[in-house]
CSV table of C-alpha atoms and ligand atoms in Angstrom, one decimal:
chain,number,residue,atom,x,y,z
A,1,MET,CA,80.8,85.8,111.7
A,2,GLU,CA,78.7,83.7,109.2
A,3,ILE,CA,80.2,80.3,108.6
A,4,VAL,CA,77.6,79.5,105.8
A,5,ARG,CA,76.1,81.9,103.3
A,6,LEU,CA,73.6,81.3,100.6
A,7,THR,CA,73.3,84.0,98.1
A,8,ALA,CA,70.3,84.0,95.7
A,9,VAL,CA,70.5,80.1,95.6
A,10,SER,CA,68.0,78.3,93.3
A,11,LYS,CA,67.7,74.7,92.8
A,12,THR,CA,65.7,73.1,90.0
A,13,PHE,CA,65.2,69.3,89.7
A,14,GLY,CA,64.4,68.0,86.3
A,15,THR,CA,63.8,69.9,83.0
A,16,GLY,CA,60.9,70.9,80.9
A,17,ALA,CA,57.4,70.3,82.0
A,18,GLY,CA,58.6,68.0,84.8
A,19,ALA,CA,60.9,70.5,86.4
A,20,VAL,CA,60.5,71.3,90.1
A,21,THR,CA,61.9,74.4,91.7
A,22,ALA,CA,62.9,73.2,95.1
A,23,LEU,CA,64.7,76.5,96.0
A,24,ASP,CA,63.9,79.9,94.6
A,25,LYS,CA,66.5,82.7,95.1
A,26,VAL,CA,67.2,82.0,98.7
A,27,THR,CA,69.6,84.4,100.5
A,28,LEU,CA,70.4,83.5,104.0
A,29,GLY,CA,73.4,83.3,106.4
A,30,PHE,CA,74.2,81.0,109.4
A,31,ALA,CA,76.4,82.6,112.2
A,32,GLU,CA,79.2,80.7,113.7
A,33,GLY,CA,78.2,79.1,117.0
A,34,SER,CA,74.4,79.5,116.3
A,35,PHE,CA,71.7,76.8,116.3
A,36,THR,CA,69.1,77.4,113.5
A,37,ALA,CA,66.0,75.3,112.9
A,38,VAL,CA,64.6,75.2,109.3
A,39,MET,CA,60.9,74.8,109.0
A,40,GLY,CA,58.1,74.7,106.4
A,41,ALA,CA,55.5,72.5,104.8
A,42,SER,CA,56.4,69.2,103.2
A,43,GLY,CA,58.1,69.9,99.9
A,44,SER,CA,58.9,73.5,100.8
A,45,GLY,CA,62.6,72.9,100.1
A,46,LYS,CA,64.0,72.4,103.7
A,47,SER,CA,66.2,69.3,102.9
A,48,THR,CA,67.3,70.8,99.5
A,49,LEU,CA,68.4,74.0,101.4
A,50,LEU,CA,70.4,71.9,103.8
A,51,GLN,CA,72.1,69.8,101.1
A,52,CYS,CA,73.0,72.8,99.1
A,53,ALA,CA,74.5,74.6,102.2
A,54,ALA,CA,76.5,71.4,103.0
A,55,GLY,CA,77.8,71.1,99.5
A,56,LEU,CA,76.0,67.8,98.9
A,57,GLU,CA,73.8,69.4,96.2
A,58,ARG,CA,75.1,72.0,93.6
A,59,PRO,CA,72.7,74.9,93.1
A,60,THR,CA,71.3,75.6,89.8
A,61,ALA,CA,72.0,79.3,90.4
A,62,GLY,CA,73.4,81.4,93.1
A,63,ALA,CA,76.4,80.9,95.4
A,64,VAL,CA,77.1,79.1,98.5
A,65,SER,CA,80.1,79.8,100.8
A,66,LEU,CA,81.1,77.4,103.5
A,67,ALA,CA,83.9,78.2,105.9
A,68,GLY,CA,85.1,80.9,103.6
A,69,ALA,CA,85.1,78.6,100.4
A,70,ASP,CA,83.0,79.4,97.3
A,71,LEU,CA,81.6,75.9,96.7
A,72,SER,CA,80.7,76.6,93.0
A,73,ARG,CA,84.5,77.1,92.4
A,74,LEU,CA,85.5,73.8,93.9
A,75,ARG,CA,86.0,70.7,91.7
A,76,GLU,CA,84.3,67.5,93.0
A,77,SER,CA,87.4,66.2,94.8
A,78,ALA,CA,88.1,69.4,96.6
A,79,LEU,CA,84.4,69.7,97.5
A,80,THR,CA,84.5,66.1,98.9
A,81,ARG,CA,87.7,67.0,100.9
A,82,LEU,CA,86.0,70.2,102.3
A,83,ARG,CA,82.8,68.2,103.3
A,84,ARG,CA,84.8,65.6,105.1
A,85,GLU,CA,86.8,68.3,107.0
A,86,THR,CA,84.2,71.0,107.5
A,87,ILE,CA,80.8,69.4,108.0
A,88,GLY,CA,79.1,66.7,109.9
A,89,PHE,CA,75.6,65.2,108.7
A,90,VAL,CA,73.0,63.5,110.8
A,91,PHE,CA,69.9,62.0,109.1
A,92,GLN,CA,66.7,61.0,110.5
A,93,SER,CA,67.4,57.3,109.8
A,94,TYR,CA,70.8,57.2,111.7
A,95,ASN,CA,72.5,55.3,108.8
A,96,LEU,CA,74.7,53.3,111.1
A,97,LEU,CA,76.4,50.2,109.6
A,98,PRO,CA,74.9,47.2,111.4
A,99,ALA,CA,77.8,45.0,111.4
A,100,LEU,CA,80.0,47.6,113.2
A,101,THR,CA,80.1,48.5,116.9
A,102,ALA,CA,79.2,52.0,118.0
A,103,GLU,CA,82.9,52.9,118.3
A,104,GLN,CA,83.6,51.4,114.8
A,105,ASN,CA,80.8,53.4,113.3
A,106,VAL,CA,82.1,56.6,115.0
A,107,GLY,CA,85.4,56.0,113.7
A,108,LEU,CA,84.3,55.4,110.1
A,109,PRO,CA,84.5,59.0,108.8
A,110,LEU,CA,88.2,59.1,109.9
A,111,ARG,CA,88.8,55.8,108.1
A,112,LEU,CA,87.1,57.0,104.9
A,113,ALA,CA,89.3,60.1,105.1
A,114,GLY,CA,92.4,57.8,105.2
A,115,HIS,CA,93.2,58.2,108.9
A,116,ARG,CA,93.5,55.7,111.7
A,117,PRO,CA,90.8,56.6,114.2
A,118,HIS,CA,92.3,57.7,117.4
A,119,ALA,CA,90.6,55.7,120.3
A,120,ARG,CA,90.7,58.9,122.4
A,121,ALA,CA,88.9,61.0,119.7
A,122,VAL,CA,86.2,58.2,119.3
A,123,ALA,CA,85.8,57.8,123.0
A,124,ALA,CA,85.4,61.6,123.4
A,125,ALA,CA,82.7,61.8,120.7
A,126,LEU,CA,80.8,58.8,122.4
A,127,ASP,CA,81.2,60.6,125.8
A,128,ALA,CA,79.8,63.8,124.2
A,129,VAL,CA,76.5,62.0,123.5
A,130,GLY,CA,76.5,60.1,126.8
A,131,LEU,CA,77.3,56.8,125.3
A,132,GLY,CA,80.8,56.1,126.5
A,133,ASP,CA,79.7,52.8,128.0
A,134,ARG,CA,78.1,51.5,124.8
A,135,ALA,CA,81.2,51.6,122.7
A,136,ARG,CA,81.2,47.8,121.9
A,137,HIS,CA,77.5,47.7,121.3
A,138,ARG,CA,76.2,47.1,117.7
A,139,PRO,CA,73.2,49.2,116.5
A,140,ALA,CA,70.8,46.2,117.0
A,141,GLU,CA,71.7,46.3,120.7
A,142,LEU,CA,70.9,50.1,121.0
A,143,SER,CA,67.6,52.0,121.2
A,144,GLY,CA,66.6,54.3,118.4
A,145,GLY,CA,67.6,57.3,120.5
A,146,GLN,CA,71.0,55.6,121.3
A,147,GLN,CA,71.5,54.9,117.6
A,148,GLN,CA,70.9,58.6,116.7
A,149,ARG,CA,73.3,59.6,119.4
A,150,VAL,CA,75.9,57.3,117.9
A,151,ALA,CA,75.1,59.0,114.6
A,152,ILE,CA,75.7,62.4,116.2
A,153,ALA,CA,79.0,61.2,117.7
A,154,ARG,CA,80.0,60.0,114.2
A,155,ALA,CA,79.3,63.3,112.8
A,156,LEU,CA,81.2,65.0,115.6
A,157,VAL,CA,84.4,62.9,115.4
A,158,THR,CA,85.9,65.0,112.7
A,159,ALA,CA,85.3,68.2,114.7
A,160,PRO,CA,83.2,69.7,111.9
A,161,ARG,CA,82.7,73.5,111.8
A,162,VAL,CA,79.0,72.9,110.9
A,163,LEU,CA,76.7,70.1,112.0
A,164,PHE,CA,73.8,69.7,109.7
A,165,ALA,CA,70.9,67.5,111.0
A,166,ASP,CA,67.9,66.6,108.8
A,167,GLU,CA,65.0,65.7,111.1
A,168,PRO,CA,67.3,64.1,113.7
A,169,THR,CA,64.3,63.4,116.0
A,170,GLY,CA,61.8,62.5,113.3
A,171,ALA,CA,61.9,58.8,114.1
A,172,LEU,CA,62.2,59.2,117.9
A,173,ASP,CA,59.6,59.2,120.7
A,174,SER,CA,59.3,62.4,122.8
A,175,THR,CA,61.8,61.1,125.6
A,176,ALA,CA,64.5,60.1,123.1
A,177,SER,CA,63.9,63.4,121.1
A,178,ARG,CA,64.4,65.5,124.3
A,179,ALA,CA,67.8,63.7,125.0
A,180,VAL,CA,69.0,64.2,121.4
A,181,LEU,CA,67.9,67.9,121.3
A,182,GLY,CA,69.5,68.4,124.7
A,183,ILE,CA,72.7,67.1,123.4
A,184,LEU,CA,72.6,69.4,120.4
A,185,ARG,CA,71.8,72.4,122.5
A,186,SER,CA,74.6,71.7,124.9
A,187,LEU,CA,77.0,71.3,121.9
A,188,VAL,CA,76.2,74.8,120.9
A,189,ASP,CA,76.3,76.3,124.4
A,190,ASP,CA,79.3,74.4,125.7
A,191,ARG,CA,81.5,74.2,122.6
A,192,GLY,CA,80.2,76.9,120.2
A,193,GLN,CA,79.2,74.3,117.6
A,194,THR,CA,77.2,75.6,114.6
A,195,ILE,CA,74.1,73.6,114.0
A,196,VAL,CA,71.6,73.8,111.2
A,197,MET,CA,68.6,71.5,111.7
A,198,VAL,CA,65.6,70.7,109.6
A,199,THR,CA,62.5,69.8,111.7
A,200,HIS,CA,58.8,69.5,111.6
A,201,ASP,CA,58.5,69.6,115.3
A,202,PRO,CA,57.8,73.1,117.0
A,203,ILE,CA,59.2,71.7,120.3
A,204,ALA,CA,62.4,70.7,118.5
A,205,ALA,CA,62.6,74.1,116.8
A,206,ALA,CA,62.2,75.7,120.2
A,207,HIS,CA,65.7,74.5,121.2
A,208,ALA,CA,67.3,76.6,118.4
A,209,ASP,CA,68.3,80.2,118.6
A,210,ARG,CA,66.3,81.0,115.5
A,211,VAL,CA,63.9,79.5,113.1
A,212,VAL,CA,64.0,80.0,109.3
A,213,PHE,CA,60.7,79.4,107.5
A,214,LEU,CA,60.4,78.2,103.9
A,215,ALA,CA,57.3,78.1,101.7
A,216,ASP,CA,57.5,77.0,98.1
A,217,GLY,CA,61.2,77.1,98.0
A,218,ARG,CA,61.3,80.8,99.1
A,219,LEU,CA,62.4,82.2,102.4
A,220,ALA,CA,59.2,83.0,104.3
A,221,GLY,CA,60.7,84.7,107.4
A,222,THR,CA,62.7,84.0,110.6
A,223,LEU,CA,61.9,83.9,114.1
A,224,ASP,CA,64.5,84.6,116.9
A,225,HIS,CA,64.4,83.1,120.3
A,226,PRO,CA,61.5,80.8,119.3
A,227,ASP,CA,59.1,79.1,121.7
A,228,ALA,CA,57.0,76.1,120.6
A,229,ALA,CA,53.7,77.9,120.6
A,230,THR,CA,54.8,80.8,118.5
A,231,VAL,CA,56.5,78.5,116.0
A,232,ALA,CA,53.3,76.3,115.8
A,233,ALA,CA,51.3,79.4,115.1
A,234,HIS,CA,53.6,80.6,112.5
A,235,LEU,CA,53.6,77.2,110.8
A,236,THR,CA,49.9,77.1,110.8
A,237,ALA,CA,49.7,80.6,109.2
A,238,LEU,CA,52.3,79.5,106.6
A,239,GLU,CA,50.4,76.4,105.8
A,240,ALA,CA,47.2,78.6,105.4
A,241,GLY,CA,49.2,80.6,102.8
A,242,ASP,CA,49.4,83.6,105.2
A,243,THR,CA,53.2,84.3,104.5
A,244,GLU,CA,52.9,87.9,105.4
A,245,THR,CA,52.5,87.0,109.2
A,246,VAL,CA,56.0,85.6,109.4
A,247,GLY,CA,58.6,88.5,109.8
A,248,ASP,CA,62.0,88.6,111.2
A,249,HIS,CA,60.6,88.6,114.7
A,250,GLY,CA,57.1,87.1,114.0
A,251,THR,CA,53.7,88.7,114.5
A,252,SER,CA,50.5,87.8,116.4
A,253,ARG,CA,48.5,87.5,113.2
A,254,ALA,CA,49.5,84.0,112.9
A,255,GLY,CA,47.5,83.2,116.0
A,256,GLY,CA,44.5,84.9,114.3
A,257,ALA,CA,44.8,82.8,111.2
A,258,MET,CA,44.9,79.6,113.4
A,259,GLU,CA,41.7,80.6,115.2
A,260,ALA,CA,39.8,81.4,112.1
A,261,ARG,CA,40.6,77.9,110.8
A,262,THR,CA,39.4,76.2,114.0
A,263,THR,CA,35.9,77.7,113.5
A,264,SER,CA,35.1,75.5,110.4
A,265,SER,CA,34.8,71.8,110.9
A,266,ALA,CA,35.0,71.3,107.1
A,267,THR,CA,38.3,73.0,107.1
A,268,LEU,CA,39.4,70.9,110.0
A,269,THR,CA,38.6,67.6,108.2
A,270,ALA,CA,40.3,68.9,105.0
A,271,ASP,CA,43.3,69.9,107.2
A,272,GLY,CA,43.3,66.4,108.8
A,273,THR,CA,43.4,64.8,105.4
A,274,THR,CA,46.1,67.2,104.2
A,275,ARG,CA,48.2,66.4,107.2
A,276,ALA,CA,47.7,62.7,106.8
A,277,ALA,CA,48.8,63.0,103.1
A,278,ASP,CA,51.7,65.3,104.3
A,279,GLY,CA,52.6,62.6,106.7
A,280,MET,CA,52.7,59.9,104.0
A,281,THR,CA,54.7,62.2,101.8
A,282,ARG,CA,57.1,62.9,104.7
A,283,ALA,CA,57.5,59.2,105.3
A,284,ALA,CA,58.1,58.5,101.6
A,285,ASP,CA,60.6,61.5,101.5
A,286,GLY,CA,62.2,60.2,104.7
A,287,THR,CA,62.7,56.9,103.1
A,288,THR,CA,64.1,58.5,99.9
A,289,ARG,CA,66.5,60.6,102.0
A,290,ALA,CA,67.6,57.5,103.9
A,291,ALA,CA,68.3,55.8,100.6
A,292,ASP,CA,70.2,59.0,99.5
A,293,GLY,CA,72.2,58.9,102.6
A,294,MET,CA,73.2,55.3,102.1
A,295,THR,CA,73.9,56.0,98.5
A,296,ARG,CA,76.2,58.9,99.5
A,297,THR,CA,78.0,56.7,102.1
A,298,VAL,CA,78.3,53.9,99.4
A,299,GLY,CA,79.6,56.7,97.0
A,300,ASP,CA,82.2,58.0,99.6
A,301,THR,CA,83.2,54.3,100.3
A,302,THR,CA,83.5,53.6,96.6
A,303,ARG,CA,85.5,56.8,96.2
A,304,THR,CA,87.8,55.7,99.0
A,305,ALA,CA,88.0,52.2,97.4
A,306,ASP,CA,88.8,53.9,94.1
A,307,ASP,CA,91.6,55.8,95.8
A,308,ALA,CA,92.9,52.7,97.3
A,309,THR,CA,92.8,51.0,93.9
A,310,ARG,CA,94.6,53.9,92.3
A,311,ALA,CA,97.2,53.7,95.1
A,312,VAL,CA,97.7,50.0,94.7
A,313,GLY,CA,97.9,50.6,90.9
A,314,ALA,CA,100.5,53.2,91.5
A,315,ALA,CA,102.4,50.8,93.8
A,316,ALA,CA,102.1,48.1,91.3
A,317,ARG,CA,103.5,50.4,88.6
A,318,THR,CA,106.4,51.3,90.9
A,319,ALA,CA,107.0,47.7,91.6
A,320,ASP,CA,106.9,47.0,87.9
A,321,ASP,CA,109.4,49.8,87.3
A,322,ALA,CA,111.6,48.3,90.0
A,323,THR,CA,111.2,44.8,88.5
A,324,ARG,CA,112.1,46.3,85.1
A,325,ALA,CA,115.1,48.1,86.6
A,326,VAL,CA,116.3,44.9,88.3
A,327,GLY,CA,115.7,43.1,85.0
A,328,ALA,CA,117.8,45.7,83.2
A,329,ALA,CA,120.5,45.4,85.9
A,330,ALA,CA,120.5,41.6,85.5
A,331,ARG,CA,120.7,41.9,81.8
A,332,THR,CA,123.7,44.4,82.3
A,333,ALA,CA,125.3,42.0,84.7
A,334,ASP,CA,124.7,39.1,82.2
A,335,ASP,CA,126.3,41.3,79.5
A,336,ALA,CA,129.1,42.0,81.9
A,337,THR,CA,129.5,38.3,82.6
A,338,ARG,CA,129.4,37.5,79.1
A,339,ALA,CA,132.0,40.2,78.4
A,340,VAL,CA,134.1,38.8,81.1
A,341,GLY,CA,133.7,35.3,79.8
A,342,ALA,CA,134.6,36.5,76.3
A,343,ALA,CA,137.6,38.3,77.8
A,344,ALA,CA,138.5,35.2,79.7
A,345,ARG,CA,138.1,33.2,76.5
A,346,THR,CA,140.3,35.7,74.7
A,347,ALA,CA,142.8,35.5,77.5
A,348,ASP,CA,142.7,31.7,77.4
A,349,ASP,CA,143.2,31.8,73.6
A,350,ALA,CA,146.0,34.3,74.2
A,351,THR,CA,147.4,32.1,76.8
A,352,ARG,CA,147.0,29.1,74.6
A,353,ALA,CA,148.5,31.2,71.7
A,354,VAL,CA,151.4,32.2,74.0
A,355,ASP,CA,151.7,28.6,75.1
A,356,GLY,CA,151.7,27.5,71.5
A,357,GLY,CA,154.1,30.2,70.7
A,358,THR,CA,156.3,29.2,73.7
A,359,ARG,CA,156.0,25.5,72.6
A,360,ALA,CA,156.9,26.5,69.1
A,361,ALA,CA,159.7,28.6,70.2
A,362,GLY,CA,160.8,25.9,72.5
A,363,GLU,CA,160.6,23.4,69.6
A,364,ALA,CA,162.3,25.9,67.4
A,365,GLY,CA,164.9,26.5,70.1
A,366,SER,CA,165.6,22.8,70.5
A,367,ALA,CA,165.4,22.3,66.7
A,368,ARG,CA,167.9,25.1,66.3
A,369,ARG,CA,170.0,23.7,69.1
A,370,GLY,CA,169.9,20.3,67.5
A,371,GLU,CA,170.6,21.8,64.1
A,372,ALA,CA,173.3,23.9,65.6
A,373,ALA,CA,174.6,20.8,67.2
A,374,ARG,CA,174.3,19.0,63.8
A,375,VAL,CA,175.8,22.0,61.9
A,376,GLY,CA,178.5,22.2,64.7
A,377,GLY,CA,179.2,18.6,64.1
A,378,ARG,CA,179.3,19.2,60.3
A,379,ARG,CA,181.4,22.3,60.8
A,380,GLU,CA,183.5,20.2,63.0
A,381,GLY,CA,183.4,17.6,60.3
A,382,ALA,CA,184.0,20.1,57.5
A,383,ALA,CA,186.8,21.5,59.6
A,384,ASP,CA,187.7,17.9,59.8
A,385,GLY,CA,187.2,17.8,55.9
A,386,ARG,CA,183.8,15.7,56.0
A,387,VAL,CA,180.9,18.3,54.8
A,388,GLY,CA,180.8,21.4,52.4
A,389,GLY,CA,180.1,24.4,54.8
A,390,ALA,CA,178.4,27.7,53.7
A,391,GLY,CA,175.9,26.4,51.1
A,392,TRP,CA,174.1,23.9,53.3
A,393,GLY,CA,174.0,26.1,56.4
A,394,GLY,CA,172.2,28.9,54.6
A,395,PHE,CA,169.4,26.5,53.5
A,396,GLY,CA,168.9,25.2,57.0
A,397,LEU,CA,168.1,28.6,58.5
A,398,ALA,CA,165.6,29.6,55.8
A,399,GLY,CA,163.7,26.4,56.3
A,400,LYS,CA,163.3,27.0,60.1
A,401,ALA,CA,162.4,30.5,59.6
A,402,SER,CA,159.4,29.5,57.4
A,403,ALA,CA,158.3,26.9,59.9
A,404,CYS,CA,158.1,29.5,62.7
B,501,LIG,N1,66.2,64.5,93.6
B,501,LIG,C1,65.1,65.1,93.4
B,501,LIG,N2,64.5,65.0,92.2
B,501,LIG,C2,63.5,65.7,91.9
B,501,LIG,N3,62.7,66.4,92.7
B,501,LIG,C3,63.2,66.6,94.0
B,501,LIG,C4,64.4,66.0,94.4
B,501,LIG,N4,64.7,66.3,95.6
B,501,LIG,C5,63.7,67.1,96.0
B,501,LIG,N5,62.8,67.3,95.0
B,501,LIG,C6,61.6,68.1,95.0
B,501,LIG,O1,61.9,69.4,95.5
B,501,LIG,C7,61.0,69.9,96.4
B,501,LIG,C8,61.6,70.2,97.7
B,501,LIG,O2,62.0,69.0,98.3
B,501,LIG,P1,62.6,68.9,99.7
B,501,LIG,O3,63.0,67.4,100.1
B,501,LIG,O4,63.8,69.8,99.8
B,501,LIG,O5,61.4,69.4,100.7
B,501,LIG,P2,61.3,69.4,102.3
B,501,LIG,O6,60.7,70.7,102.6
B,501,LIG,O7,62.6,68.8,102.9
B,501,LIG,O8,60.2,68.2,102.3
B,501,LIG,P3,59.8,67.3,103.5
B,501,LIG,O9,59.5,68.0,104.8
B,501,LIG,O10,58.7,66.5,103.1
B,501,LIG,O11,61.0,66.5,103.8
B,501,LIG,C9,59.9,68.8,96.5
B,501,LIG,O12,58.9,69.2,95.5
B,501,LIG,C10,60.5,67.6,96.0
B,501,LIG,O13,59.6,66.7,95.5
């Protein structure tokens, strides 16, 4: 089954007179569990092919499917998630963070994805590259080959479906290169890992199951079960512009092309100059790619920081809402307190009014009683013949009634 498929993929950088066609209608598939090397002259489009296949660059035309997803249909956030979960990337220049230990560097992709790195997963990834005993070392305390192995462990820690490697041995000596290539090969053989690797080195390419050749952004043939000598012959033929020599299974004409070239010393000198220029270009491109890699890492970190900022913003907003709710509740409680106070005051007033009433009633009662006593006395007196009765008694009651 193919885990990556490119269909008529083209990629053009720039516009107008300065436009560069890096890929030109490339159709190509990568089978799950296979190890493919991508080769071609400097500027032939190898890195661009890798980046389009990995979803790091969007093609100008054509389609890329990665682990069953059509990348052109994915929005940037979904593409970022798919990349994090599906691919691992290894660059020529390691791109380790110098302040972090090997295990912290390896755990970084998990942190960036918002997970707490599991110590066991990190240890397993370091073990897979033979660096279990260097977990606490910082990059400066490791050799170039060891740093690249840490970078491979970092790419493996998310258990990616596809591991893309752009000249992973480009900065290493032959011993360190062999160690790295041996690790990549065993990942394919022992775990069924899918690997796509760009390389200039025929010896590195010979570790793959298949070599894909590019020339001027176009597919220029493939070679199954490659050996270093055949790969070198095909490359030489390609550089001589003899693209017909490279078929699905290669041909012997590439060797002929190489022989023809070695007969002319002038050609050799020119080739030497070209190779030197190629070397300089490759070095410059390598630096650019390293910078790109750092930019992407910074971009990912920034995106994560943005997510964190957004999360903090949301939390702050929630806290604000909560504060507002508490404020509203407090205000309601205040209102309630005020209402109770008012009610209490009303009750006090009522009590006072009742008291007043009671006092008044009491006073009225005692007044009545006094009056009654006086009236009684008068009545008694009248009865005794001292006061005139009915006229005075009626005036006295009306006066008290109005006072109440
Ligand atoms: N971001 C970019 N902007 C403009 N042109 C670019 C960009 N990236 C690549 N190119 C151009 O596209 C072409 C293919 O570049 P690419 O890096 O894919 O080639 P390559 O085969 O990987 O080269 P090398 O072996 O030197 O690394 C080159 O002509 C290059 O200059």
